[in-house]
Amino acid sequence: MAKSEKQAYDEFIKGVWRENPVFVQVLGMCPMLAVTNSAINGVAMGMATFFVLMGSSFLVSLLKNLIPKQVRISCFIIIIATFVTVVDYVLLATLPGIHKELGAFIPLIVANCLILGRQEAFASRNTIRMALADALGMAAGFLFALVALGGIREILGEGKLFGISLFGDNFEPWVIMILPPGGFITLGLMLLFFNWLEEKKKKLDAQVAATEGSDL
Amino acid sequence: MSEEKQAAAEAGEPSSNRLVGTLAVAGLLSGIIIITVYLATFDTIKENKARELREAVFRVLPGVDKMQRFLHKEGALVVSHVEEKGEKPIYGGYDKAGKFVGYAIPNAGPGFQDTVSVLYGYKPAERVVVGMWILDSRETPGLGDKIYKDAEFVANFDHLSVDPKIVAVKKGRKAKPNEVDAITGATISSKAVVRIINEGNERWLPKLSKPGLEPALEKVEATPEKAEAEK
């Protein structure tokens, strides 16, 4: 029991940090760049993706033995598209403002390779429990990345965070940050940061291994 | 060949019927779910849209308490209660006493990136625009979206004369009652809003009823229960 819990926990952390879908796997770039001109849009897109990913992973894992492997991709897409349509209508009915901001990018969640990727690589080969842990981690990692990028761009581009003014009237917004180039620049710098972290960790690991080796 | 087939059968290769069947079942279930959600959310979505429009009408026509939809039919404005496809309505606003205040006219046209839908309030007695509201637009965030986020720009459309027509001028140069201060960095979007209103005026002003002869407020509202629910 404890072992399986640890494994589930590992799958979760893997998605949030070690294999973060955006910063490490560089997946889901289209919604990532398109909607992150404010933190709140990032939250909305992250939550929508979260719901779709959890639902799809659960169903795919549940039905993995019923779906013949020749038609698995089509089945995955049908499942994903169903959840996306549900999200689309529910958002339109409950949060029309957010739906207006995200616009065309909600239906495009269907084509988010992060979601299909998790079904093919993980959910269709693992137990429901593990699939849910994996989906939860990946969705949380995606949400984290969207909010981080959206937050940075909103702070620099509008001087606000979640619509709350941070610097007063004297701040001159860097409009470029909320335009598409700002998205690419911010994403590039964040990828740089994550790669730097990764290299640093590798070097430290190598150093630790070397000192341990010399101790022996 | 036959050996391959046999091997495939042994490996549990499913028949085509099974493949087609799986996809058909998946598609059917998916369709049922989508239709259920569509039906479940349909009324709310429609209400949201109607409420959005009402709020916009009340915003562009200050002092308005009730509204009616008008259609232009056979040379006169008539009150319409039922929505029909393809029609182009305008809205009449009335104050608490039921006296006519002004028209709210929707119009759309190309902006900087995509179509901009504008609703504006017009008072025929004074021949002025009294308010402007962007119903829908995809203008550049941070620049073009100032056409609705910049309160100074929106304030231009309060008591803006429509004669001879509205003109956008460089920011700070507004001198005449028919001029609008454009937004620095969003000239195209600002001019688009002005052009859309001018085009709306060209289309609608000749069709409006003579001042004082506007259709009276009918007692029965188009959707009484919704109007009540909002109060």
Tab-separated table of N, CA and C in Angstrom, chain A residues 41-93:
chain	number	residue	atom	x	y	z
A	41	ASN	N	-6.113	34.351	-17.206
A	41	ASN	CA	-6.329	33.515	-18.386
A	41	ASN	C	-5.548	32.213	-18.275
A	42	GLY	N	-4.342	32.309	-17.711
A	42	GLY	CA	-3.534	31.116	-17.490
A	42	GLY	C	-4.261	30.146	-16.567
A	43	VAL	N	-4.849	30.690	-15.497
A	43	VAL	CA	-5.580	29.842	-14.547
A	43	VAL	C	-6.750	29.161	-15.266
A	44	ALA	N	-7.493	29.942	-16.060
A	44	ALA	CA	-8.669	29.376	-16.722
A	44	ALA	C	-8.274	28.275	-17.694
A	45	MET	N	-7.254	28.536	-18.518
A	45	MET	CA	-6.814	27.523	-19.474
A	45	MET	C	-6.257	26.316	-18.728
A	46	GLY	N	-5.508	26.565	-17.650
A	46	GLY	CA	-4.945	25.479	-16.851
A	46	GLY	C	-6.040	24.609	-16.255
A	47	MET	N	-7.089	25.238	-15.725
A	47	MET	CA	-8.178	24.473	-15.116
A	47	MET	C	-8.936	23.674	-16.178
A	48	ALA	N	-9.162	24.293	-17.341
A	48	ALA	CA	-9.863	23.582	-18.414
A	48	ALA	C	-9.058	22.354	-18.833
A	49	THR	N	-7.741	22.543	-19.006
A	49	THR	CA	-6.878	21.423	-19.387
A	49	THR	C	-6.862	20.367	-18.289
A	50	PHE	N	-6.831	20.841	-17.049
A	50	PHE	CA	-6.834	19.949	-15.885
A	50	PHE	C	-8.039	19.012	-15.939
A	51	PHE	N	-9.221	19.610	-16.143
A	51	PHE	CA	-10.444	18.807	-16.176
A	51	PHE	C	-10.409	17.798	-17.322
A	52	VAL	N	-10.010	18.268	-18.505
A	52	VAL	CA	-9.986	17.384	-19.676
A	52	VAL	C	-8.988	16.243	-19.467
A	53	LEU	N	-7.815	16.585	-18.933
A	53	LEU	CA	-6.762	15.578	-18.761
A	53	LEU	C	-7.174	14.533	-17.716
A	54	MET	N	-7.727	14.983	-16.602
A	54	MET	CA	-8.159	14.048	-15.561
A	54	MET	C	-9.240	13.110	-16.107
A	55	GLY	N	-10.250	13.715	-16.748
A	55	GLY	CA	-11.359	12.915	-17.275
A	55	GLY	C	-10.878	11.909	-18.306
A	56	SER	N	-10.052	12.386	-19.245
A	56	SER	CA	-9.596	11.500	-20.322
A	56	SER	C	-8.710	10.387	-19.773
A	57	SER	N	-7.785	10.739	-18.876
A	57	SER	CA	-6.878	9.714	-18.336
A	57	SER	C	-7.669	8.650	-17.592
A	58	PHE	N	-8.673	9.093	-16.832
A	58	PHE	CA	-9.485	8.137	-16.083
A	58	PHE	C	-10.187	7.172	-17.042
A	59	LEU	N	-10.861	7.728	-18.057
A	59	LEU	CA	-11.615	6.886	-18.984
A	59	LEU	C	-10.700	5.980	-19.788
A	60	VAL	N	-9.592	6.537	-20.264
A	60	VAL	CA	-8.682	5.741	-21.093
A	60	VAL	C	-8.112	4.591	-20.276
A	61	SER	N	-7.743	4.882	-19.037
A	61	SER	CA	-7.184	3.831	-18.194
A	61	SER	C	-8.246	2.773	-17.871
A	62	LEU	N	-9.474	3.248	-17.648
A	62	LEU	CA	-10.582	2.331	-17.340
A	62	LEU	C	-10.889	1.423	-18.527
A	63	LEU	N	-10.840	1.983	-19.732
A	63	LEU	CA	-11.267	1.249	-20.922
A	63	LEU	C	-10.101	0.647	-21.694
A	64	LYS	N	-8.905	0.671	-21.105
A	64	LYS	CA	-7.729	0.305	-21.903
A	64	LYS	C	-7.809	-1.108	-22.466
A	65	ASN	N	-8.481	-2.014	-21.757
A	65	ASN	CA	-8.561	-3.386	-22.263
A	65	ASN	C	-9.659	-3.569	-23.300
A	66	LEU	N	-10.591	-2.623	-23.360
A	66	LEU	CA	-11.692	-2.732	-24.313
A	66	LEU	C	-11.348	-2.114	-25.662
A	67	ILE	N	-10.377	-1.187	-25.657
A	67	ILE	CA	-10.059	-0.471	-26.896
A	67	ILE	C	-8.983	-1.228	-27.665
A	68	PRO	N	-9.310	-1.734	-28.870
A	68	PRO	CA	-8.284	-2.413	-29.669
A	68	PRO	C	-7.176	-1.427	-30.027
A	69	LYS	N	-5.926	-1.905	-30.039
A	69	LYS	CA	-4.846	-0.933	-30.171
A	69	LYS	C	-4.800	-0.283	-31.551
A	70	GLN	N	-5.410	-0.934	-32.568
A	70	GLN	CA	-5.392	-0.335	-33.909
A	70	GLN	C	-6.176	0.967	-33.971
A	71	VAL	N	-7.223	1.093	-33.139
A	71	VAL	CA	-8.041	2.304	-33.212
A	71	VAL	C	-7.897	3.143	-31.944
A	72	ARG	N	-6.823	2.898	-31.192
A	72	ARG	CA	-6.745	3.553	-29.886
A	72	ARG	C	-6.667	5.077	-30.007
A	73	ILE	N	-5.869	5.561	-30.984
A	73	ILE	CA	-5.700	7.018	-31.084
A	73	ILE	C	-7.045	7.683	-31.386
A	74	SER	N	-7.810	7.088	-32.312
A	74	SER	CA	-9.127	7.659	-32.633
A	74	SER	C	-10.007	7.672	-31.393
A	75	CYS	N	-9.965	6.570	-30.630
A	75	CYS	CA	-10.794	6.514	-29.419
A	75	CYS	C	-10.348	7.575	-28.412
A	76	PHE	N	-9.045	7.718	-28.254
A	76	PHE	CA	-8.548	8.736	-27.312
A	76	PHE	C	-9.060	10.111	-27.723
A	77	ILE	N	-8.975	10.393	-29.024
A	77	ILE	CA	-9.380	11.723	-29.496
A	77	ILE	C	-10.876	11.934	-29.268
A	78	ILE	N	-11.671	10.875	-29.494
A	78	ILE	CA	-13.113	11.018	-29.245
A	78	ILE	C	-13.355	11.341	-27.775
A	79	ILE	N	-12.672	10.616	-26.895
A	79	ILE	CA	-12.842	10.853	-25.454
A	79	ILE	C	-12.421	12.278	-25.101
A	80	ILE	N	-11.248	12.698	-25.602
A	80	ILE	CA	-10.747	14.039	-25.285
A	80	ILE	C	-11.700	15.104	-25.827
A	81	ALA	N	-12.135	14.918	-27.077
A	81	ALA	CA	-12.996	15.916	-27.704
A	81	ALA	C	-14.312	16.057	-26.945
A	82	THR	N	-14.822	14.915	-26.434
A	82	THR	CA	-16.067	14.985	-25.657
A	82	THR	C	-15.869	15.858	-24.422
A	83	PHE	N	-14.788	15.609	-23.689
A	83	PHE	CA	-14.547	16.411	-22.485
A	83	PHE	C	-14.348	17.881	-22.831
A	84	VAL	N	-13.640	18.147	-23.926
A	84	VAL	CA	-13.392	19.544	-24.301
A	84	VAL	C	-14.709	20.249	-24.622
A	85	THR	N	-15.602	19.550	-25.351
A	85	THR	CA	-16.888	20.172	-25.684
A	85	THR	C	-17.683	20.455	-24.419
A	86	VAL	N	-17.634	19.517	-23.479
A	86	VAL	CA	-18.329	19.732	-22.203
A	86	VAL	C	-17.777	20.994	-21.527
A	87	VAL	N	-16.451	21.097	-21.452
A	87	VAL	CA	-15.823	22.270	-20.830
A	87	VAL	C	-16.255	23.544	-21.550
A	88	ASP	N	-16.274	23.488	-22.884
A	88	ASP	CA	-16.626	24.644	-23.700
A	88	ASP	C	-18.020	25.167	-23.322
A	89	TYR	N	-19.002	24.261	-23.315
A	89	TYR	CA	-20.380	24.685	-23.009
A	89	TYR	C	-20.523	25.131	-21.562
A	90	VAL	N	-19.888	24.382	-20.648
A	90	VAL	CA	-20.036	24.734	-19.235
A	90	VAL	C	-19.419	26.108	-18.965
A	91	LEU	N	-18.255	26.374	-19.560
A	91	LEU	CA	-17.626	27.692	-19.386
A	91	LEU	C	-18.505	28.788	-19.972
A	92	LEU	N	-19.055	28.528	-21.157
A	92	LEU	CA	-19.900	29.520	-21.823
A	92	LEU	C	-21.115	29.844	-20.957
A	93	ALA	N	-21.627	28.821	-20.265
A	93	ALA	CA	-22.821	29.033	-19.446
A	93	ALA	C	-22.479	29.676	-18.111
